Amino acid sequence: MHMRKRNRNNLEHLCQAFLLLETEVEVYNFLKDLCTPSELEALSERWNICKHLHKGLSYREIHEKTGSSLTTIGKVARFLKNEPYQGYTTMLKKLKKSSGE
């Protein structure tokens, strides 16, 4: 599904805004202003699932550790492994590099 041009432009501007943030506190505060508590919870849940998948945990193990639904875990796994964006993979690599692993 393609985004409408206006929405795509809005997303591009949002991405540019994130690039201007310099500290974890700035990112945190921006996210708190930008997202509802439910949206933040969903984003945090997906990121947590991503890290567990990257470590090689099974869907069942992740479900038991996090309480996340198998459907949500499957969606994150699909984006982690099959989708062309590779945002999760890029971030995992950057975090690994920044931690010196």
Short mmCIF file of N, CA and C in Angstrom, two decimals:
data_model
loop_
_atom_site.label_atom_id
_atom_site.label_comp_id
_atom_site.label_asym_id
_atom_site.label_seq_id
_atom_site.Cartn_x
_atom_site.Cartn_y
_atom_site.Cartn_z
N MET A 1 0.84 -1.17 0.00
CA MET A 1 0.00 0.00 0.00
C MET A 1 0.90 1.24 0.00
N HIS A 2 0.60 2.13 -0.90
CA HIS A 2 1.39 3.36 -1.00
C HIS A 2 0.73 4.47 -0.20
N MET A 3 1.57 5.27 0.42
CA MET A 3 1.05 6.41 1.17
C MET A 3 0.68 7.52 0.20
N ARG A 4 -0.36 8.25 0.56
CA ARG A 4 -0.67 9.43 -0.24
C ARG A 4 0.47 10.41 -0.11
N LYS A 5 0.63 11.26 -1.11
CA LYS A 5 1.75 12.19 -1.15
C LYS A 5 1.82 13.06 0.10
N ARG A 6 0.69 13.59 0.55
CA ARG A 6 0.68 14.46 1.73
C ARG A 6 1.16 13.69 2.96
N ASN A 7 0.68 12.46 3.14
CA ASN A 7 1.11 11.66 4.28
C ASN A 7 2.58 11.29 4.18
N ARG A 8 3.04 11.01 2.99
CA ARG A 8 4.45 10.69 2.78
C ARG A 8 5.32 11.89 3.14
N ASN A 9 4.89 13.09 2.73
CA ASN A 9 5.62 14.31 3.07
C ASN A 9 5.64 14.52 4.58
N ASN A 10 4.50 14.28 5.23
CA ASN A 10 4.43 14.42 6.68
C ASN A 10 5.40 13.45 7.35
N LEU A 11 5.44 12.23 6.87
CA LEU A 11 6.35 11.24 7.45
C LEU A 11 7.81 11.64 7.22
N GLU A 12 8.11 12.15 6.05
CA GLU A 12 9.48 12.61 5.77
C GLU A 12 9.87 13.74 6.72
N HIS A 13 8.96 14.66 6.98
CA HIS A 13 9.24 15.76 7.91
C HIS A 13 9.41 15.24 9.34
N LEU A 14 8.63 14.25 9.70
CA LEU A 14 8.79 13.64 11.02
C LEU A 14 10.16 12.97 11.15
N CYS A 15 10.57 12.27 10.12
CA CYS A 15 11.91 11.64 10.12
C CYS A 15 13.00 12.70 10.26
N GLN A 16 12.85 13.80 9.57
CA GLN A 16 13.82 14.89 9.67
C GLN A 16 13.85 15.46 11.08
N ALA A 17 12.70 15.55 11.72
CA ALA A 17 12.64 16.06 13.09
C ALA A 17 13.40 15.11 14.03
N PHE A 18 13.23 13.81 13.86
CA PHE A 18 13.96 12.85 14.70
C PHE A 18 15.47 13.01 14.54
N LEU A 19 15.90 13.29 13.33
CA LEU A 19 17.34 13.45 13.09
C LEU A 19 17.94 14.65 13.82
N LEU A 20 17.11 15.60 14.19
CA LEU A 20 17.59 16.78 14.90
C LEU A 20 17.75 16.56 16.40
N LEU A 21 17.15 15.50 16.91
CA LEU A 21 17.25 15.22 18.35
C LEU A 21 18.64 14.70 18.68
N GLU A 22 19.18 15.17 19.79
CA GLU A 22 20.58 14.87 20.10
C GLU A 22 20.77 13.98 21.32
N THR A 23 19.78 13.90 22.19
CA THR A 23 19.96 13.10 23.41
C THR A 23 18.77 12.16 23.60
N GLU A 24 18.99 11.17 24.44
CA GLU A 24 17.91 10.23 24.77
C GLU A 24 16.74 10.97 25.42
N VAL A 25 17.03 11.95 26.24
CA VAL A 25 15.97 12.73 26.90
C VAL A 25 15.16 13.49 25.85
N GLU A 26 15.81 14.08 24.87
CA GLU A 26 15.08 14.79 23.81
C GLU A 26 14.18 13.83 23.03
N VAL A 27 14.69 12.66 22.70
CA VAL A 27 13.87 11.67 21.98
C VAL A 27 12.69 11.25 22.84
N TYR A 28 12.96 10.95 24.10
CA TYR A 28 11.91 10.54 25.04
C TYR A 28 10.81 11.60 25.12
N ASN A 29 11.21 12.84 25.33
CA ASN A 29 10.22 13.92 25.46
C ASN A 29 9.43 14.13 24.18
N PHE A 30 10.09 14.03 23.05
CA PHE A 30 9.40 14.17 21.77
C PHE A 30 8.39 13.05 21.58
N LEU A 31 8.80 11.82 21.89
CA LEU A 31 7.88 10.69 21.77
C LEU A 31 6.69 10.83 22.71
N LYS A 32 6.94 11.31 23.93
CA LYS A 32 5.85 11.49 24.90
C LYS A 32 4.84 12.53 24.40
N ASP A 33 5.32 13.57 23.73
CA ASP A 33 4.43 14.58 23.16
C ASP A 33 3.71 14.05 21.91
N LEU A 34 4.40 13.28 21.13
CA LEU A 34 3.91 12.83 19.84
C LEU A 34 2.90 11.69 19.93
N CYS A 35 3.12 10.76 20.85
CA CYS A 35 2.35 9.52 20.91
C CYS A 35 1.47 9.45 22.15
N THR A 36 0.39 8.72 22.01
CA THR A 36 -0.44 8.41 23.18
C THR A 36 0.28 7.34 24.00
N PRO A 37 -0.10 7.17 25.26
CA PRO A 37 0.51 6.09 26.05
C PRO A 37 0.36 4.72 25.37
N SER A 38 -0.78 4.46 24.76
CA SER A 38 -1.00 3.18 24.07
C SER A 38 -0.06 3.02 22.88
N GLU A 39 0.14 4.09 22.14
CA GLU A 39 1.06 4.03 21.00
C GLU A 39 2.49 3.78 21.45
N LEU A 40 2.90 4.45 22.53
CA LEU A 40 4.24 4.23 23.07
C LEU A 40 4.41 2.80 23.56
N GLU A 41 3.38 2.27 24.19
CA GLU A 41 3.42 0.89 24.65
C GLU A 41 3.57 -0.07 23.48
N ALA A 42 2.83 0.17 22.41
CA ALA A 42 2.90 -0.69 21.22
C ALA A 42 4.29 -0.61 20.58
N LEU A 43 4.83 0.60 20.45
CA LEU A 43 6.18 0.74 19.88
C LEU A 43 7.22 0.02 20.74
N SER A 44 7.13 0.22 22.05
CA SER A 44 8.07 -0.42 22.97
C SER A 44 7.95 -1.93 22.92
N GLU A 45 6.73 -2.42 22.83
CA GLU A 45 6.49 -3.87 22.75
C GLU A 45 7.13 -4.45 21.49
N ARG A 46 6.93 -3.79 20.36
CA ARG A 46 7.51 -4.29 19.10
C ARG A 46 9.03 -4.29 19.15
N TRP A 47 9.62 -3.25 19.72
CA TRP A 47 11.08 -3.19 19.81
C TRP A 47 11.61 -4.30 20.72
N ASN A 48 10.92 -4.55 21.82
CA ASN A 48 11.31 -5.62 22.73
C ASN A 48 11.23 -6.98 22.04
N ILE A 49 10.16 -7.20 21.31
CA ILE A 49 10.01 -8.45 20.55
C ILE A 49 11.14 -8.59 19.55
N CYS A 50 11.47 -7.52 18.86
CA CYS A 50 12.54 -7.54 17.86
C CYS A 50 13.85 -8.01 18.49
N LYS A 51 14.18 -7.47 19.65
CA LYS A 51 15.43 -7.84 20.32
C LYS A 51 15.42 -9.32 20.72
N HIS A 52 14.28 -9.81 21.18
CA HIS A 52 14.17 -11.23 21.54
C HIS A 52 14.31 -12.13 20.30
N LEU A 53 13.67 -11.74 19.20
CA LEU A 53 13.80 -12.50 17.96
C LEU A 53 15.24 -12.53 17.49
N HIS A 54 15.89 -11.40 17.59
CA HIS A 54 17.29 -11.30 17.16
C HIS A 54 18.20 -12.22 17.98
N LYS A 55 17.85 -12.42 19.25
CA LYS A 55 18.61 -13.33 20.11
C LYS A 55 18.31 -14.79 19.80
N GLY A 56 17.30 -15.03 18.95
CA GLY A 56 16.98 -16.40 18.56
C GLY A 56 15.88 -17.07 19.37
N LEU A 57 15.17 -16.32 20.19
CA LEU A 57 14.09 -16.91 20.97
C LEU A 57 12.93 -17.29 20.05
N SER A 58 12.23 -18.35 20.42
CA SER A 58 11.06 -18.79 19.65
C SER A 58 9.88 -17.87 19.95
N TYR A 59 8.86 -17.96 19.12
CA TYR A 59 7.65 -17.17 19.34
C TYR A 59 7.06 -17.50 20.72
N ARG A 60 7.02 -18.79 21.06
CA ARG A 60 6.46 -19.21 22.35
C ARG A 60 7.27 -18.64 23.51
N GLU A 61 8.60 -18.69 23.41
CA GLU A 61 9.44 -18.16 24.47
C GLU A 61 9.20 -16.65 24.65
N ILE A 62 9.09 -15.94 23.53
CA ILE A 62 8.84 -14.50 23.59
C ILE A 62 7.47 -14.24 24.22
N HIS A 63 6.48 -15.02 23.80
CA HIS A 63 5.13 -14.86 24.36
C HIS A 63 5.16 -15.08 25.87
N GLU A 64 5.87 -16.10 26.31
CA GLU A 64 5.94 -16.40 27.75
C GLU A 64 6.66 -15.30 28.51
N LYS A 65 7.73 -14.72 27.93
CA LYS A 65 8.50 -13.67 28.60
C LYS A 65 7.76 -12.33 28.62
N THR A 66 7.05 -12.03 27.54
CA THR A 66 6.51 -10.68 27.37
C THR A 66 4.99 -10.59 27.48
N GLY A 67 4.31 -11.69 27.24
CA GLY A 67 2.85 -11.66 27.19
C GLY A 67 2.32 -11.14 25.86
N SER A 68 3.21 -10.87 24.94
CA SER A 68 2.79 -10.38 23.62
C SER A 68 2.07 -11.49 22.86
N SER A 69 1.12 -11.09 22.02
CA SER A 69 0.38 -12.08 21.24
C SER A 69 1.28 -12.68 20.17
N LEU A 70 0.96 -13.91 19.79
CA LEU A 70 1.71 -14.57 18.72
C LEU A 70 1.55 -13.81 17.40
N THR A 71 0.40 -13.18 17.22
CA THR A 71 0.17 -12.38 16.01
C THR A 71 1.14 -11.20 15.95
N THR A 72 1.29 -10.49 17.06
CA THR A 72 2.21 -9.35 17.10
C THR A 72 3.64 -9.82 16.90
N ILE A 73 4.01 -10.90 17.53
CA ILE A 73 5.35 -11.45 17.37
C ILE A 73 5.60 -11.82 15.91
N GLY A 74 4.61 -12.43 15.29
CA GLY A 74 4.72 -12.80 13.87
C GLY A 74 4.88 -11.59 12.96
N LYS A 75 4.16 -10.53 13.26
CA LYS A 75 4.28 -9.30 12.46
C LYS A 75 5.67 -8.70 12.57
N VAL A 76 6.20 -8.66 13.79
CA VAL A 76 7.54 -8.13 13.98
C VAL A 76 8.56 -9.02 13.26
N ALA A 77 8.39 -10.32 13.37
CA ALA A 77 9.30 -11.26 12.71
C ALA A 77 9.28 -11.05 11.19
N ARG A 78 8.10 -10.83 10.64
CA ARG A 78 8.00 -10.60 9.19
C ARG A 78 8.78 -9.36 8.78
N PHE A 79 8.63 -8.28 9.54
CA PHE A 79 9.35 -7.05 9.20
C PHE A 79 10.85 -7.20 9.44
N LEU A 80 11.21 -7.95 10.45
CA LEU A 80 12.62 -8.17 10.75
C LEU A 80 13.31 -8.97 9.65
N LYS A 81 12.61 -9.93 9.08
CA LYS A 81 13.25 -10.86 8.15
C LYS A 81 12.90 -10.67 6.69
N ASN A 82 11.68 -10.24 6.39
CA ASN A 82 11.20 -10.30 5.01
C ASN A 82 10.94 -8.97 4.34
N GLU A 83 10.65 -7.96 5.08
CA GLU A 83 10.27 -6.69 4.47
C GLU A 83 11.50 -5.94 3.98
N PRO A 84 11.36 -5.14 2.93
CA PRO A 84 12.53 -4.48 2.32
C PRO A 84 13.09 -3.31 3.12
N TYR A 85 12.37 -2.81 4.09
CA TYR A 85 12.80 -1.60 4.79
C TYR A 85 14.04 -1.84 5.65
N GLN A 86 14.08 -2.96 6.33
CA GLN A 86 15.21 -3.36 7.17
C GLN A 86 15.54 -2.35 8.28
N GLY A 87 14.51 -1.65 8.76
CA GLY A 87 14.71 -0.68 9.84
C GLY A 87 15.14 -1.34 11.13
N TYR A 88 14.49 -2.45 11.48
CA TYR A 88 14.88 -3.17 12.69
C TYR A 88 16.34 -3.62 12.59
N THR A 89 16.68 -4.23 11.47
CA THR A 89 18.04 -4.75 11.28
C THR A 89 19.07 -3.63 11.35
N THR A 90 18.77 -2.52 10.72
CA THR A 90 19.68 -1.37 10.75
C THR A 90 19.91 -0.91 12.18
N MET A 91 18.84 -0.80 12.96
CA MET A 91 18.98 -0.33 14.33
C MET A 91 19.73 -1.35 15.19
N LEU A 92 19.45 -2.62 15.01
CA LEU A 92 20.17 -3.65 15.76
C LEU A 92 21.67 -3.59 15.49
N LYS A 93 22.03 -3.40 14.23
CA LYS A 93 23.45 -3.30 13.86
C LYS A 93 24.09 -2.05 14.49
N LYS A 94 23.37 -0.95 14.44
CA LYS A 94 23.90 0.29 15.02
C LYS A 94 24.08 0.16 16.54
N LEU A 95 23.14 -0.48 17.20
CA LEU A 95 23.25 -0.67 18.64
C LEU A 95 24.42 -1.60 18.99
N LYS A 96 24.59 -2.63 18.19
CA LYS A 96 25.70 -3.55 18.41
C LYS A 96 27.03 -2.82 18.24
N LYS A 97 27.11 -2.02 17.20
CA LYS A 97 28.34 -1.26 16.93
C LYS A 97 28.61 -0.25 18.05
N SER A 98 27.57 0.44 18.52
CA SER A 98 27.77 1.46 19.55
C SER A 98 28.14 0.86 20.90
N SER A 99 27.75 -0.41 21.12
CA SER A 99 28.08 -1.05 22.40
C SER A 99 29.43 -1.77 22.33
N GLY A 100 30.05 -1.77 21.14
CA GLY A 100 31.38 -2.35 20.99
C GLY A 100 31.39 -3.86 20.91
N GLU A 101 30.25 -4.48 20.64
CA GLU A 101 30.19 -5.95 20.54
C GLU A 101 30.81 -6.41 19.25
#
